[in-house]
PDB file of C-alpha atoms in Angstrom:
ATOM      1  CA  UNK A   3       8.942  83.876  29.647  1.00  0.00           C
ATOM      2  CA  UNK A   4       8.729  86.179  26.714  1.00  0.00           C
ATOM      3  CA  UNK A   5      11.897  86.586  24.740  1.00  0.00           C
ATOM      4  CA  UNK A   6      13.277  90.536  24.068  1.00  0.00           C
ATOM      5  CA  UNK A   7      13.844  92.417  21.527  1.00  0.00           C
ATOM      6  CA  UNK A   8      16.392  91.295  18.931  1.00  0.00           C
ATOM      7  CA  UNK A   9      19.438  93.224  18.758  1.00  0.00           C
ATOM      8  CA  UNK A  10      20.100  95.622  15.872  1.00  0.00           C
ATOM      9  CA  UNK A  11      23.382  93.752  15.612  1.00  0.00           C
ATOM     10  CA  UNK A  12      25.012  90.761  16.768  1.00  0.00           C
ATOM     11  CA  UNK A  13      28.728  89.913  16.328  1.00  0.00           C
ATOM     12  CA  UNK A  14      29.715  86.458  17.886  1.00  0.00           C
ATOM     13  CA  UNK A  15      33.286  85.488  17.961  1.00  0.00           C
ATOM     14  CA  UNK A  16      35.317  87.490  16.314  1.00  0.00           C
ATOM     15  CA  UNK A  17      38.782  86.966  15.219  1.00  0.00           C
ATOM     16  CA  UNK A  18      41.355  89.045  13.551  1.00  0.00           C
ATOM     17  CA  UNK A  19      45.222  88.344  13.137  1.00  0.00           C
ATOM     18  CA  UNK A  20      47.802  90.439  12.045  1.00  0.00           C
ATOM     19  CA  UNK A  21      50.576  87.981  11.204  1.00  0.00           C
ATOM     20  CA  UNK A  22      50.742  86.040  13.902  1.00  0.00           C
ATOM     21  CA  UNK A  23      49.337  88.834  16.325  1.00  0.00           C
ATOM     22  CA  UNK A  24      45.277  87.884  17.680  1.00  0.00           C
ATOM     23  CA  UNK A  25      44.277  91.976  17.405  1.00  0.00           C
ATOM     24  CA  UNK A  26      40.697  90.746  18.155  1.00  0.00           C
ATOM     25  CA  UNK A  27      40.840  87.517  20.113  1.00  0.00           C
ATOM     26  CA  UNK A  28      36.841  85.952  19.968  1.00  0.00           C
ATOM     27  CA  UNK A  29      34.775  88.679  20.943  1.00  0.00           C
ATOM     28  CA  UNK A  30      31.386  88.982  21.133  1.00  0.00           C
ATOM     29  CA  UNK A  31      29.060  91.920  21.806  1.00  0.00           C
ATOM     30  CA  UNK A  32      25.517  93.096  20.699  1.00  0.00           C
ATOM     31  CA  UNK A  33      23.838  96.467  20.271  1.00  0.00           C
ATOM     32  CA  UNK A  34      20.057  97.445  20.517  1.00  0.00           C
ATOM     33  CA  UNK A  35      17.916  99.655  18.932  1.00  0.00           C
ATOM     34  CA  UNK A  36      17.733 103.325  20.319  1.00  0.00           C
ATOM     35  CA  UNK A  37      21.414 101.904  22.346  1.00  0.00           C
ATOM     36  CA  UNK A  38      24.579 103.638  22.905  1.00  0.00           C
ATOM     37  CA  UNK A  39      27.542 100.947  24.159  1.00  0.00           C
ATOM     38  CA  UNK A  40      31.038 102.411  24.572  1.00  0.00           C
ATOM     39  CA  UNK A  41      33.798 100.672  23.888  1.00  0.00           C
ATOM     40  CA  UNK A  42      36.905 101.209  26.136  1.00  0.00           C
ATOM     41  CA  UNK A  43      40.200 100.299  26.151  1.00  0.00           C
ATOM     42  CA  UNK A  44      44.156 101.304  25.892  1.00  0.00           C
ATOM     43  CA  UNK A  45      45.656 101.685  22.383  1.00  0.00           C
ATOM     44  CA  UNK A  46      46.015  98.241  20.925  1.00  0.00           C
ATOM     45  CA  UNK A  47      43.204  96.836  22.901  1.00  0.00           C
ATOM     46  CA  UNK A  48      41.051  96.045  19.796  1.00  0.00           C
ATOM     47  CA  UNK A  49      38.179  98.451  20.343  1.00  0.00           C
ATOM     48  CA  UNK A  50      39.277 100.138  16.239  1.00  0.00           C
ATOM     49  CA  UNK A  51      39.664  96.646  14.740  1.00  0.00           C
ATOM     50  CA  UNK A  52      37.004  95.315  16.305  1.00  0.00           C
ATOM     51  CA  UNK A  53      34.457  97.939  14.771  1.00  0.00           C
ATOM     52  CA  UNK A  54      36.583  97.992  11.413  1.00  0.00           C
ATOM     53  CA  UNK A  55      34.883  94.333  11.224  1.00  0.00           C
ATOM     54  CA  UNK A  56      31.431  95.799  10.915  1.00  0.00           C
ATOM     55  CA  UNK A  57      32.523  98.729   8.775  1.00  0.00           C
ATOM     56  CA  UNK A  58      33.649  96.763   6.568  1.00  0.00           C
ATOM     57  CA  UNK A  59      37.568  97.831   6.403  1.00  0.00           C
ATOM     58  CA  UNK A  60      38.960  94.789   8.073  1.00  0.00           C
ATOM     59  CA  UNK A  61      38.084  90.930   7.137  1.00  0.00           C
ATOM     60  CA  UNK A  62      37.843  88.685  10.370  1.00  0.00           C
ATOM     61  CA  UNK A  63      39.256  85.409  10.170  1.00  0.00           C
ATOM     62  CA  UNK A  64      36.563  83.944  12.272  1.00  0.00           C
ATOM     63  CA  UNK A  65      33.367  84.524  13.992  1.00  0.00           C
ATOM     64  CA  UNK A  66      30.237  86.013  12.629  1.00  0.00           C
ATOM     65  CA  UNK A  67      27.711  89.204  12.262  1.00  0.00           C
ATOM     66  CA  UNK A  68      24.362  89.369  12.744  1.00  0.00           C
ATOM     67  CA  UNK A  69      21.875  91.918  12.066  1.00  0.00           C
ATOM     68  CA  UNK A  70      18.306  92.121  12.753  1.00  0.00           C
ATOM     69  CA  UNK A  71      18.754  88.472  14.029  1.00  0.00           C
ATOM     70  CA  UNK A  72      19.966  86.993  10.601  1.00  0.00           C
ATOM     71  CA  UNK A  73      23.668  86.144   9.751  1.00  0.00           C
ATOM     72  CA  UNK A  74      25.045  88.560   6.758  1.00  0.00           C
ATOM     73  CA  UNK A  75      28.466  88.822   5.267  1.00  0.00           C
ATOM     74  CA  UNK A  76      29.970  92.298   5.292  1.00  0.00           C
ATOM     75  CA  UNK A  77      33.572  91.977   3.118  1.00  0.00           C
ATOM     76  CA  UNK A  78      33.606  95.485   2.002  1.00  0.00           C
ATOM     77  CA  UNK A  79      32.614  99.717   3.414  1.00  0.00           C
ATOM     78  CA  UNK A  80      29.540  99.269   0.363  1.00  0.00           C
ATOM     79  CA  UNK A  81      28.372  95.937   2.497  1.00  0.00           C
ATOM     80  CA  UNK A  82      27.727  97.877   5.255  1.00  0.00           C
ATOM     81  CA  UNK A  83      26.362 100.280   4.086  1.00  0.00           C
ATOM     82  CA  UNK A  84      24.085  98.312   1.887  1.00  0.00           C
ATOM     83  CA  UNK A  85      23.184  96.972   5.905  1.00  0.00           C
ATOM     84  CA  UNK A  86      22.987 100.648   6.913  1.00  0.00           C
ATOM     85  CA  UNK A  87      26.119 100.713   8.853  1.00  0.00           C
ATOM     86  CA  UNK A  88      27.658 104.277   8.385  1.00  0.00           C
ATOM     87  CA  UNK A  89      30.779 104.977   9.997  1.00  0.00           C
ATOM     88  CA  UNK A  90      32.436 108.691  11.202  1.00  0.00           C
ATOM     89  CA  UNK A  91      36.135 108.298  11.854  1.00  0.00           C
ATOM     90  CA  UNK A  92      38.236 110.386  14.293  1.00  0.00           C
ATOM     91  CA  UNK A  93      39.472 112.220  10.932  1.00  0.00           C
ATOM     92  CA  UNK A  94      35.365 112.619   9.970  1.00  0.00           C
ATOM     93  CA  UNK A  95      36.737 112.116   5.691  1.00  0.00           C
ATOM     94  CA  UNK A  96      36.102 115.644   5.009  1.00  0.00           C
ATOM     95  CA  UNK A  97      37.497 117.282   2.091  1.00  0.00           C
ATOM     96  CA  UNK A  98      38.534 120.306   3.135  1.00  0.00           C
ATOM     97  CA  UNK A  99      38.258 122.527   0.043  1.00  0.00           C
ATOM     98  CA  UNK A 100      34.402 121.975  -0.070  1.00  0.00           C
ATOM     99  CA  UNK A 101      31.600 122.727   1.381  1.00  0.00           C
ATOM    100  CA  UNK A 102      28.646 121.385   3.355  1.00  0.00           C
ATOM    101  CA  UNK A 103      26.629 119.972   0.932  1.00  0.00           C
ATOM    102  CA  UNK A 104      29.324 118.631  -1.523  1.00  0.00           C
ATOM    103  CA  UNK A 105      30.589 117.060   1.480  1.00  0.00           C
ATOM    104  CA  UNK A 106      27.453 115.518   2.890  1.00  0.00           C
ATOM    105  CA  UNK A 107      27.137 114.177  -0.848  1.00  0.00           C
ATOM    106  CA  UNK A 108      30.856 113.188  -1.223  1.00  0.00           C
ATOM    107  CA  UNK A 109      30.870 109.861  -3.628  1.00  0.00           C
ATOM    108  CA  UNK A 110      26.991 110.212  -3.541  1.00  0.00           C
ATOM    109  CA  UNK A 111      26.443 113.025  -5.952  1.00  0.00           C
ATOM    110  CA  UNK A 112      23.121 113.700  -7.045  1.00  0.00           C
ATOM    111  CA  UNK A 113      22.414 114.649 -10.926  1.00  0.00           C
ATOM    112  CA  UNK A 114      19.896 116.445 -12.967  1.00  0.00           C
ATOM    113  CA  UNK A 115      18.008 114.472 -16.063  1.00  0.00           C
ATOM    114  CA  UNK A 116      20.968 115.655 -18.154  1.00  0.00           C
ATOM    115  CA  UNK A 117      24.022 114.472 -15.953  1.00  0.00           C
ATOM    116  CA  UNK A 118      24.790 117.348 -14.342  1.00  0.00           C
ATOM    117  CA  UNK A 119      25.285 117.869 -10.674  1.00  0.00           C
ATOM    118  CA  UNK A 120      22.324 119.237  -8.554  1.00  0.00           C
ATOM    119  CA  UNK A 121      23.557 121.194  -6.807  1.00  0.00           C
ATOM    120  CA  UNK A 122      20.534 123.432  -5.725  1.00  0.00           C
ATOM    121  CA  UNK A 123      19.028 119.900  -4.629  1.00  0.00           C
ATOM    122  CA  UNK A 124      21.854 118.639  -2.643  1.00  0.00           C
ATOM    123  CA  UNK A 125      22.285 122.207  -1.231  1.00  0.00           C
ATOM    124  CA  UNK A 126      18.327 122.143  -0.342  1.00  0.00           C
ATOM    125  CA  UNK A 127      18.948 118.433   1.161  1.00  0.00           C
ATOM    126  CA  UNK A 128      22.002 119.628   3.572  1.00  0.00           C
ATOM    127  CA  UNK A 129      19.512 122.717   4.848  1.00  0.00           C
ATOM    128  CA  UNK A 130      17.094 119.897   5.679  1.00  0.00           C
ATOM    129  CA  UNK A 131      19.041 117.113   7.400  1.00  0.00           C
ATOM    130  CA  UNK A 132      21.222 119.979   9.343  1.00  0.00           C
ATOM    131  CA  UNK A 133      18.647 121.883  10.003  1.00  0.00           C
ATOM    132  CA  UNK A 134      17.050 118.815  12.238  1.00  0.00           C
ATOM    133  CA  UNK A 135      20.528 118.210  13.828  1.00  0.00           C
ATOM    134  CA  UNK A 136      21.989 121.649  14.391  1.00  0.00           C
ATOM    135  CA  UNK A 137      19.761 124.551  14.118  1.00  0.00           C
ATOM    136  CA  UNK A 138      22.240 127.177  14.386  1.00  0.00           C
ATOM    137  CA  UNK A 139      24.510 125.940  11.782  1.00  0.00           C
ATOM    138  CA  UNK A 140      24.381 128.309   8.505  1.00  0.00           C
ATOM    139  CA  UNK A 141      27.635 128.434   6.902  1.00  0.00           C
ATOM    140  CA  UNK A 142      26.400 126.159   4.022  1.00  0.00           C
ATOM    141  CA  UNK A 143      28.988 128.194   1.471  1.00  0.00           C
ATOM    142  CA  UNK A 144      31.897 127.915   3.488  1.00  0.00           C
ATOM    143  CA  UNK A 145      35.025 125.254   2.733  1.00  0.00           C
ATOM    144  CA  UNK A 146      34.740 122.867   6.118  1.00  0.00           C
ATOM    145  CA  UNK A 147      38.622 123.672   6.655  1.00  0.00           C
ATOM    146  CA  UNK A 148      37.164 127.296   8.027  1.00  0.00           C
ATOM    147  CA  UNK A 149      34.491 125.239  10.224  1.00  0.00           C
ATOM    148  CA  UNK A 150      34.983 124.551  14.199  1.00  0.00           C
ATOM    149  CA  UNK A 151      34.882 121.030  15.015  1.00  0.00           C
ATOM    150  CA  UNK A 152      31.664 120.784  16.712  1.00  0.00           C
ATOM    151  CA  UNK A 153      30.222 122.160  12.943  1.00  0.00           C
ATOM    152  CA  UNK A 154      32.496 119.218  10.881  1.00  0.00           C
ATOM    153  CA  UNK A 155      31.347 116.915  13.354  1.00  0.00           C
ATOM    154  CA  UNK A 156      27.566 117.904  12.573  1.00  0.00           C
ATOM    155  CA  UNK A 157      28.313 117.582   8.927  1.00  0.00           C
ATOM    156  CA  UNK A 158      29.559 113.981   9.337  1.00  0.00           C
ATOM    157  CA  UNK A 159      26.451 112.987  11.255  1.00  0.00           C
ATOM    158  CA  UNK A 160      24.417 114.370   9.223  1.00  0.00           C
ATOM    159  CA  UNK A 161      26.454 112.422   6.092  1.00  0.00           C
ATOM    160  CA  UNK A 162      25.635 109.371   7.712  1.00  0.00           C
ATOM    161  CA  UNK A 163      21.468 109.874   9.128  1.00  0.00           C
ATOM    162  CA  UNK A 164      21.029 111.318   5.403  1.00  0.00           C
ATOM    163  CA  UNK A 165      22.018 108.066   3.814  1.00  0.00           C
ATOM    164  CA  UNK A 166      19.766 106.394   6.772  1.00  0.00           C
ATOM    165  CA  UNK A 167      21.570 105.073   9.105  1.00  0.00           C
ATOM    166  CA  UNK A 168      20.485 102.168  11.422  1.00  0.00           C
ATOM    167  CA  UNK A 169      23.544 101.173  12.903  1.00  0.00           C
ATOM    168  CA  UNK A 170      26.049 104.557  13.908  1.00  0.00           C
ATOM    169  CA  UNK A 171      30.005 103.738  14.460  1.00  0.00           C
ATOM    170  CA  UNK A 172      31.508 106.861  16.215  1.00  0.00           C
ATOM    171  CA  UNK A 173      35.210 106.828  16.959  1.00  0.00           C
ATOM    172  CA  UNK A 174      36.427 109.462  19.488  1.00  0.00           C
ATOM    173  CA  UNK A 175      33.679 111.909  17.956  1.00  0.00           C
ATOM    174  CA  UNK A 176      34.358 114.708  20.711  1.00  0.00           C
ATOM    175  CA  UNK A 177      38.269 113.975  20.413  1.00  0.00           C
ATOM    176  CA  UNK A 178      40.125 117.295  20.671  1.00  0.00           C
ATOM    177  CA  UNK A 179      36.816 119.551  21.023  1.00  0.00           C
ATOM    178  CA  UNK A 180      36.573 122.166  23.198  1.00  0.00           C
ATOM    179  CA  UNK A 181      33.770 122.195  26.286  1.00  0.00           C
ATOM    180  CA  UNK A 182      31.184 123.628  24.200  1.00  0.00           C
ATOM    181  CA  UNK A 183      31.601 121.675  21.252  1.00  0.00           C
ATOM    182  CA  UNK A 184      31.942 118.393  22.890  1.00  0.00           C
ATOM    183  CA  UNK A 185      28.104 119.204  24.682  1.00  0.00           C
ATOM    184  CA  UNK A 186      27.247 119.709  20.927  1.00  0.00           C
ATOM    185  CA  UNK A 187      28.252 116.697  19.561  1.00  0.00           C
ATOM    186  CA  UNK A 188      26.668 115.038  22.976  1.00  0.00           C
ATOM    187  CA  UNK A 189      23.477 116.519  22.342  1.00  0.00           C
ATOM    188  CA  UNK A 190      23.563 115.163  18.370  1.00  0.00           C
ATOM    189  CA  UNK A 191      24.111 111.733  20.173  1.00  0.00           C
ATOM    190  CA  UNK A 192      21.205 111.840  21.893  1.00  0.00           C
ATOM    191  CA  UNK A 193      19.065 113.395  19.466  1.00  0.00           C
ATOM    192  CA  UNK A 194      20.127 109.895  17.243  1.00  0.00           C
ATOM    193  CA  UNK A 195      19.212 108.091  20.348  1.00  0.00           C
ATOM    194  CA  UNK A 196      15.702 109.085  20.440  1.00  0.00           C
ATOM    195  CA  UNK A 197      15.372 108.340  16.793  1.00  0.00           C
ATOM    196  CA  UNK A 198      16.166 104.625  17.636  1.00  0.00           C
ATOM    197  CA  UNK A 199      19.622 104.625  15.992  1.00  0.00           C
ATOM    198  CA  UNK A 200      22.285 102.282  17.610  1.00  0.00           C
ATOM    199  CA  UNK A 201      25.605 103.659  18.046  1.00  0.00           C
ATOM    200  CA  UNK A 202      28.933 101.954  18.691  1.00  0.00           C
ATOM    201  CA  UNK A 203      30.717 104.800  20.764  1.00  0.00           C
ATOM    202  CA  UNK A 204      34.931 104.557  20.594  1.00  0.00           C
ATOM    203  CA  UNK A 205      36.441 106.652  23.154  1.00  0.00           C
ATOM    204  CA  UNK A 206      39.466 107.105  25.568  1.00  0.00           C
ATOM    205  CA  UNK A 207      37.372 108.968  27.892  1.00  0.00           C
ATOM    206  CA  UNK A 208      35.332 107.256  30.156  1.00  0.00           C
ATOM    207  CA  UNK A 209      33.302 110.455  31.542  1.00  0.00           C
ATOM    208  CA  UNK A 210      31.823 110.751  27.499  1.00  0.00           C
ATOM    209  CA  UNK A 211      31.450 107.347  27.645  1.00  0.00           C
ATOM    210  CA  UNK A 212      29.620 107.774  30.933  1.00  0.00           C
ATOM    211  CA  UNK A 213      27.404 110.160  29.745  1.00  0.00           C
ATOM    212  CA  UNK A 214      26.200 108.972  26.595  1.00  0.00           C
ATOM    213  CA  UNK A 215      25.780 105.772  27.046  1.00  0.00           C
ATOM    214  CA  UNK A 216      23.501 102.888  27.934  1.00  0.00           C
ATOM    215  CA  UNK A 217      26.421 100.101  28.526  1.00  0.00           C
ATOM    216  CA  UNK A 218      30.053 100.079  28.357  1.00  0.00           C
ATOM    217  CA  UNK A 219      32.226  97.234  26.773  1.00  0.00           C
ATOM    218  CA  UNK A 220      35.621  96.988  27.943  1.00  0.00           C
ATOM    219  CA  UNK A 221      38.829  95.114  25.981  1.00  0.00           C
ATOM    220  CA  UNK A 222      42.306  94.751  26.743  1.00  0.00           C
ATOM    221  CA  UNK A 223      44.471  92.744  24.438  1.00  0.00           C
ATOM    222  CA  UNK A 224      41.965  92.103  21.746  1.00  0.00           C
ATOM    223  CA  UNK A 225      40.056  90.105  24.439  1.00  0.00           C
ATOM    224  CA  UNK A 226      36.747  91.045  26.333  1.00  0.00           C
ATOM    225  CA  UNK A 227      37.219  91.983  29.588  1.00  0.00           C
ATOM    226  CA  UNK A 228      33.434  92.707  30.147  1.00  0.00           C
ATOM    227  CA  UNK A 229      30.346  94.562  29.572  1.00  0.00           C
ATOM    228  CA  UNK A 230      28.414  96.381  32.191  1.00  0.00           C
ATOM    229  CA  UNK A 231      25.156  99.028  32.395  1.00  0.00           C
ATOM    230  CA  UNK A 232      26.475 102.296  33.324  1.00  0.00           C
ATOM    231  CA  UNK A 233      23.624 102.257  35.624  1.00  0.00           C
ATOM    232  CA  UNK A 234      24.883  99.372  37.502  1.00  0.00           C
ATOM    233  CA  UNK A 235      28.293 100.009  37.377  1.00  0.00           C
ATOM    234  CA  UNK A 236      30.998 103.370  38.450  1.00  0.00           C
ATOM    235  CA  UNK A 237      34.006 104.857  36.829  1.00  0.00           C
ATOM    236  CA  UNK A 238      36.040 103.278  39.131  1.00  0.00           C
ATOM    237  CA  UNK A 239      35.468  99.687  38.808  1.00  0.00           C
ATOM    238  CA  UNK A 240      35.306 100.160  34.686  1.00  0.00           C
ATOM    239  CA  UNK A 241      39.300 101.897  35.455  1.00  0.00           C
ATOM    240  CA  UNK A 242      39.816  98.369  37.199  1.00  0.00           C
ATOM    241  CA  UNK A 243      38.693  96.160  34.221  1.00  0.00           C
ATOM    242  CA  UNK A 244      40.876  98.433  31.666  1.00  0.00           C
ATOM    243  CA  UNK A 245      43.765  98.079  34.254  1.00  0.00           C
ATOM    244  CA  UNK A 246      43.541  94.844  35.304  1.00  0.00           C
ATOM    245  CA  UNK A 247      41.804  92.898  32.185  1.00  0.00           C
ATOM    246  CA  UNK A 248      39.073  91.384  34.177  1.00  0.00           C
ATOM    247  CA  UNK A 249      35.773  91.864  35.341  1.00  0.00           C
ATOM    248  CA  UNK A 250      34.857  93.043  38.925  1.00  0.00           C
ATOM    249  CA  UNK A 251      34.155  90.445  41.434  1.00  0.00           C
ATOM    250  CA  UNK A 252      30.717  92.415  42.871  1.00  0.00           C
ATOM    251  CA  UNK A 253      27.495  90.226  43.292  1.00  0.00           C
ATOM    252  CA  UNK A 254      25.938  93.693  41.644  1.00  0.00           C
ATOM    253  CA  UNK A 255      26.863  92.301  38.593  1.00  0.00           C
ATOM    254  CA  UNK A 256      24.833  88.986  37.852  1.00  0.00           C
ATOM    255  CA  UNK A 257      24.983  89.402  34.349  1.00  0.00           C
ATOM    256  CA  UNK A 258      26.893  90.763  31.572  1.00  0.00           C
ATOM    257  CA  UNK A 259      25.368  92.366  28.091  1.00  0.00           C
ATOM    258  CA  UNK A 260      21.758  91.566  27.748  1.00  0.00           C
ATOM    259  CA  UNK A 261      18.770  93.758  26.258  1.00  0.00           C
ATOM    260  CA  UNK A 262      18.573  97.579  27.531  1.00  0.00           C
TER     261      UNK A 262
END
């Protein structure tokens, strides 16, 4: 029997302790190319920490990460990103008081032969990248404060496909959007989709969750409760495994994880 595809990233038992608190209690979970999973969960479940591991911002105290099949050590943000691991926070790290482009190239700057910044370059860049992932965008002057949240969101994406992304963390990316601007930000997660980006999707809301992605993983405690397809699963018995912290009894379910 021929073997599958290798996933973009493996992480296989993964601890983290607060004091004497197990925040992420041996979890394991996996992600494929051109994959969204959603992670789901009440507040303190693990879901943030859990991804913080793979970003970087968090050290586990046991387990390990794989990517493209081979073990690799990620102790820092620069480690991941050095794996092309980008992250977008709930607070997206935009600085307010600038714009598009000196966002997009926050930390990043690029320079002229002389040391200067460049900015017609980086301004020429942000056009680009933007232009693939939101057409109608065109306030490229204006401070992000002034921006609706469907356009900072865009800018953050863009932040991390520019720097080429393989591997997308997204936590609560359509959190207090309105209607319209949530379909935006769905659309953008698609549009990575196709490209063959893998994204880690953090949510609260399990009718995003349903709609972008390919499998759901659920925690409560810091523990896995489960992962399922969203085509082989509903809403209701994903509620159940948040609620009750285990895994629905259903012979539909033969198998948990796997390749898409």
């Amino acid at each position: 029997m021929a073997e599958g595809p290798t996933p973009l990233v493996e992480m296989r038992g993964i601890e983290v302790a607060f004091g004497g608190v197990k925040a992420v209690d041996g979890v394991s979970l996996d992600l494929y190319a051109g994959e969204v999973v959603g992670l789901l969960g009440h507040n303190g479940a693990g879901k943030s920490t859990l991804i913080k591991v793979l970003s970087g911002a968090v050290p586990a105290r046991a387990g390990e990460i794989l990517i493209d099949g081979a073990a690799v050590r990620i102790a820092s943000p620069q480690d991941a990103r050095r794996h092309r691991i980008e992250t977008i926070y709930q607070t997206l790290a935009l600085a307010d008081n600038l714009n598009a482009a000196a966002n997009l190239f926050l930390g990043r700057e690029l320079t002229t032969p002389t040391g200067l910044l460049d900015e017609e370059r980086m301004e020429a860049e942000t056009r680009r990248i933007l232009a693939r992932l939101n057409r109608n965008f065109d306030r490229f002057s204006t401070p992000v404060r002034s921006l609706s949240g469907g356009q900072r969101q865009s800018i953050a994406i863009a932040r991390a496909v520019h720097f080429d992304a393989r591997i997308l963390i997204m936590d609560e990316p359509t959190a207090a959007l309105g209607v319209q601007e949530t379909a935006m930000v769905a659309e953008l997660v698609r549009q990575l989709k196709a490209e063959g980006i893998g994204i880690f999707l953090i949510s609260h809301d399990i009718h995003d969750v349903f709609d972008l992605s390919d499998r759901v993983t659920v925690l409560k405690n810091g523990r896995l409760v489960g992962t399922r397809r969203v085509a082989e699963t509903t809403q209701d018995e994903v509620l159940a495994m948040i609620i009750q912290g285990e895994p629905p009894s259903s012979s539909r379910h033969p198998r948990e994880g796997g390749d898409p």
